[in-house]
């Protein structure tokens, strides 16, 4: 991976419901206002295989077919975000999986609908973030920083 700065990097996916509801700008704004910086960004249709790898931990759950259908209902937008404590910060800004259990002011509570259609994915640990970034981005699609210093 090209990135060798001191900042942590995490993977965010803007899910199909985020695009359908035209909330991409709102969600990205929350991350930027929290001090996170975009260091990679692309629109992707997620294949069955990529989804099975990304969601390996829920592959055997009865609801997985619905998750797959939802995640393939449109392209998604994959974003690499860099910043101090980026993984935990993104998870905090997102709120928990179920928007109804999230507090107002979190992305999932403010824009999400239910436990499946919850607007956004964020890596849940620095280790998983690295694995997910490798899964979604090639080296030349990630930048040490998007800003000129
Ligand atoms: N999901 C679902 N039903 C559930 C749990 C999860 O449809 O009971 C979906 C939901 O879209 C969630 C994704 O599967 O975001 C991945 O689940 P995970 O437990 O990793 O939650 P997250 O890390 O996204 O909060
Ligand atoms: Mg997860």
Short mmCIF file of C-alpha atoms and ligand atoms in Angstrom, two decimals:
data_model
loop_
_atom_site.label_atom_id
_atom_site.label_comp_id
_atom_site.label_asym_id
_atom_site.label_seq_id
_atom_site.Cartn_x
_atom_site.Cartn_y
_atom_site.Cartn_z
CA UNK A 1 0.00 0.00 0.00
CA UNK A 2 1.26 3.46 -0.96
CA UNK A 3 0.05 5.08 2.20
CA UNK A 4 2.68 5.50 4.88
CA UNK A 5 1.52 8.46 6.90
CA UNK A 6 0.75 8.49 10.58
CA UNK A 7 -2.96 8.77 10.03
CA UNK A 8 -5.26 5.80 10.23
CA UNK A 9 -7.29 4.96 7.12
CA UNK A 10 -10.69 3.34 6.98
CA UNK A 11 -13.11 2.11 4.34
CA UNK A 12 -16.54 3.64 3.95
CA UNK A 13 -19.19 2.43 1.52
CA UNK A 14 -22.11 4.63 0.61
CA UNK A 15 -24.77 1.95 0.18
CA UNK A 16 -27.49 1.87 -2.51
CA UNK A 17 -30.08 3.52 -0.21
CA UNK A 18 -27.68 6.44 0.32
CA UNK A 19 -27.45 7.01 -3.44
CA UNK A 20 -31.20 6.48 -3.97
CA UNK A 21 -32.08 9.02 -1.28
CA UNK A 22 -29.48 11.52 -2.59
CA UNK A 23 -27.71 11.62 0.77
CA UNK A 24 -24.13 11.10 -0.49
CA UNK A 25 -23.26 14.76 -0.02
CA UNK A 26 -24.80 14.88 3.46
CA UNK A 27 -22.88 11.79 4.58
CA UNK A 28 -19.54 12.89 3.12
CA UNK A 29 -20.03 16.31 4.71
CA UNK A 30 -20.34 14.73 8.17
CA UNK A 31 -17.05 12.91 7.70
CA UNK A 32 -15.27 15.99 6.34
CA UNK A 33 -16.60 18.21 9.11
CA UNK A 34 -15.21 15.73 11.64
CA UNK A 35 -11.76 16.32 10.14
CA UNK A 36 -11.48 13.21 7.97
CA UNK A 37 -9.90 13.52 4.55
CA UNK A 38 -10.81 11.63 1.36
CA UNK A 39 -7.76 9.75 0.09
CA UNK A 40 -9.59 7.44 -2.33
CA UNK A 41 -13.02 7.40 -3.96
CA UNK A 42 -14.77 5.38 -6.65
CA UNK A 43 -18.17 4.17 -7.76
CA UNK A 44 -18.43 0.39 -7.90
CA UNK A 45 -20.97 -2.31 -8.62
CA UNK A 46 -20.17 -4.97 -6.03
CA UNK A 47 -19.91 -8.52 -7.40
CA UNK A 48 -21.37 -11.51 -5.61
CA UNK A 49 -17.82 -12.67 -4.83
CA UNK A 50 -16.60 -9.34 -3.47
CA UNK A 51 -19.69 -9.09 -1.27
CA UNK A 52 -19.19 -12.63 0.02
CA UNK A 53 -15.64 -11.69 1.05
CA UNK A 54 -16.63 -8.34 2.51
CA UNK A 55 -19.54 -9.85 4.42
CA UNK A 56 -17.92 -13.22 5.25
CA UNK A 57 -18.98 -12.78 8.90
CA UNK A 58 -22.70 -12.79 7.98
CA UNK A 59 -22.58 -15.14 4.98
CA UNK A 60 -24.34 -17.94 6.89
CA UNK A 61 -27.07 -15.72 8.35
CA UNK A 62 -30.63 -16.16 7.08
CA UNK A 63 -30.77 -12.47 6.14
CA UNK A 64 -27.64 -12.57 3.95
CA UNK A 65 -29.51 -13.06 0.62
CA UNK A 66 -31.47 -9.88 1.38
CA UNK A 67 -28.25 -8.02 2.19
CA UNK A 68 -26.70 -9.19 -1.08
CA UNK A 69 -29.76 -8.16 -3.11
CA UNK A 70 -29.79 -4.78 -1.37
CA UNK A 71 -26.07 -4.19 -1.93
CA UNK A 72 -26.50 -5.10 -5.62
CA UNK A 73 -29.60 -2.95 -6.15
CA UNK A 74 -27.35 -0.17 -7.49
CA UNK A 75 -23.66 0.71 -7.56
CA UNK A 76 -22.10 1.90 -4.31
CA UNK A 77 -19.47 4.56 -3.65
CA UNK A 78 -16.31 3.34 -1.93
CA UNK A 79 -14.35 5.97 -0.02
CA UNK A 80 -11.04 5.73 1.80
CA UNK A 81 -10.93 8.21 4.70
CA UNK A 82 -7.81 9.25 6.51
CA UNK A 83 -7.47 10.90 9.90
CA UNK A 84 -6.54 10.44 13.50
CA UNK A 85 -8.49 7.52 14.92
CA UNK A 86 -10.39 7.29 11.62
CA UNK A 87 -11.84 3.81 12.19
CA UNK A 88 -13.46 4.56 15.55
CA UNK A 89 -14.43 8.09 14.52
CA UNK A 90 -16.31 6.85 11.45
CA UNK A 91 -18.11 4.18 13.50
CA UNK A 92 -19.11 6.82 16.05
CA UNK A 93 -20.44 9.17 13.36
CA UNK A 94 -22.35 6.27 11.71
CA UNK A 95 -24.06 4.95 14.81
CA UNK A 96 -24.97 1.29 15.41
CA UNK A 97 -26.18 -1.15 12.75
CA UNK A 98 -29.87 -0.58 13.49
CA UNK A 99 -30.81 3.07 12.77
CA UNK A 100 -33.70 2.79 15.23
CA UNK A 101 -31.23 2.10 18.02
CA UNK A 102 -28.95 4.97 17.00
CA UNK A 103 -29.03 8.38 18.67
CA UNK A 104 -30.17 11.44 16.71
CA UNK A 105 -27.25 13.16 15.03
CA UNK A 106 -25.70 9.91 13.81
CA UNK A 107 -25.71 9.18 10.09
CA UNK A 108 -27.70 5.97 10.36
CA UNK A 109 -30.35 7.48 12.64
CA UNK A 110 -30.75 10.63 10.56
CA UNK A 111 -30.78 8.99 7.09
CA UNK A 112 -31.25 5.21 7.56
CA UNK A 113 -34.43 3.18 7.50
CA UNK A 114 -33.89 -0.23 9.09
CA UNK A 115 -31.21 -2.71 10.12
CA UNK A 116 -30.49 -3.59 6.48
CA UNK A 117 -30.95 -0.23 4.76
CA UNK A 118 -28.57 1.71 6.96
CA UNK A 119 -26.90 4.04 4.46
CA UNK A 120 -23.24 3.41 5.14
CA UNK A 121 -20.55 0.83 5.88
CA UNK A 122 -17.49 1.60 7.98
CA UNK A 123 -14.66 -0.77 8.90
CA UNK A 124 -14.94 -2.00 12.49
CA UNK A 125 -11.24 -2.28 13.42
CA UNK A 126 -7.89 -1.03 12.09
CA UNK A 127 -7.01 -4.61 11.03
CA UNK A 128 -10.25 -5.04 9.11
CA UNK A 129 -9.85 -1.56 7.61
CA UNK A 130 -6.53 -2.56 6.04
CA UNK A 131 -7.98 -5.80 4.67
CA UNK A 132 -11.04 -3.99 3.32
CA UNK A 133 -9.01 -1.19 1.73
CA UNK A 134 -6.94 -3.80 -0.08
CA UNK A 135 -10.13 -5.51 -1.21
CA UNK A 136 -11.72 -2.37 -2.63
CA UNK A 137 -8.77 -0.26 -3.84
CA UNK A 138 -5.58 -0.93 -5.73
CA UNK A 139 -2.40 0.83 -4.58
CA UNK A 140 -2.57 3.48 -7.30
CA UNK A 141 -6.16 4.38 -6.33
CA UNK A 142 -5.11 5.46 -2.83
CA UNK A 143 -3.26 8.68 -2.08
CA UNK A 144 -1.04 9.59 0.84
CA UNK A 145 -3.06 12.78 1.07
CA UNK A 146 -5.47 14.56 -1.24
CA UNK A 147 -4.23 17.95 -0.03
CA UNK A 148 -1.25 19.98 -1.20
CA UNK A 149 0.75 20.99 1.84
N1 LIG B 1 -27.56 -6.57 8.43
C1 LIG B 1 -28.91 -6.94 8.28
N2 LIG B 1 -29.56 -7.53 9.34
C2 LIG B 1 -28.96 -7.77 10.53
C3 LIG B 1 -27.60 -7.41 10.69
C4 LIG B 1 -26.94 -6.82 9.62
O1 LIG B 1 -29.49 -6.73 7.20
O2 LIG B 1 -29.61 -8.31 11.45
C5 LIG B 1 -26.85 -5.94 7.32
C6 LIG B 1 -26.71 -4.43 7.51
O3 LIG B 1 -26.80 -3.79 6.24
C7 LIG B 1 -25.31 -4.32 8.09
C8 LIG B 1 -24.57 -5.42 7.33
O4 LIG B 1 -25.54 -6.47 7.22
O5 LIG B 1 -24.76 -3.04 7.91
C9 LIG B 1 -23.30 -5.92 7.98
O6 LIG B 1 -23.58 -6.33 9.31
P1 LIG B 1 -22.60 -5.95 10.51
O7 LIG B 1 -22.98 -6.80 11.66
O8 LIG B 1 -21.18 -6.01 10.04
O9 LIG B 1 -23.01 -4.44 10.86
P2 LIG B 1 -22.25 -3.04 10.65
O10 LIG B 1 -20.78 -3.28 10.89
O11 LIG B 1 -22.54 -2.59 9.24
O12 LIG B 1 -22.86 -2.12 11.66
MG1 LIG B 2 -19.55 -4.68 9.99
#
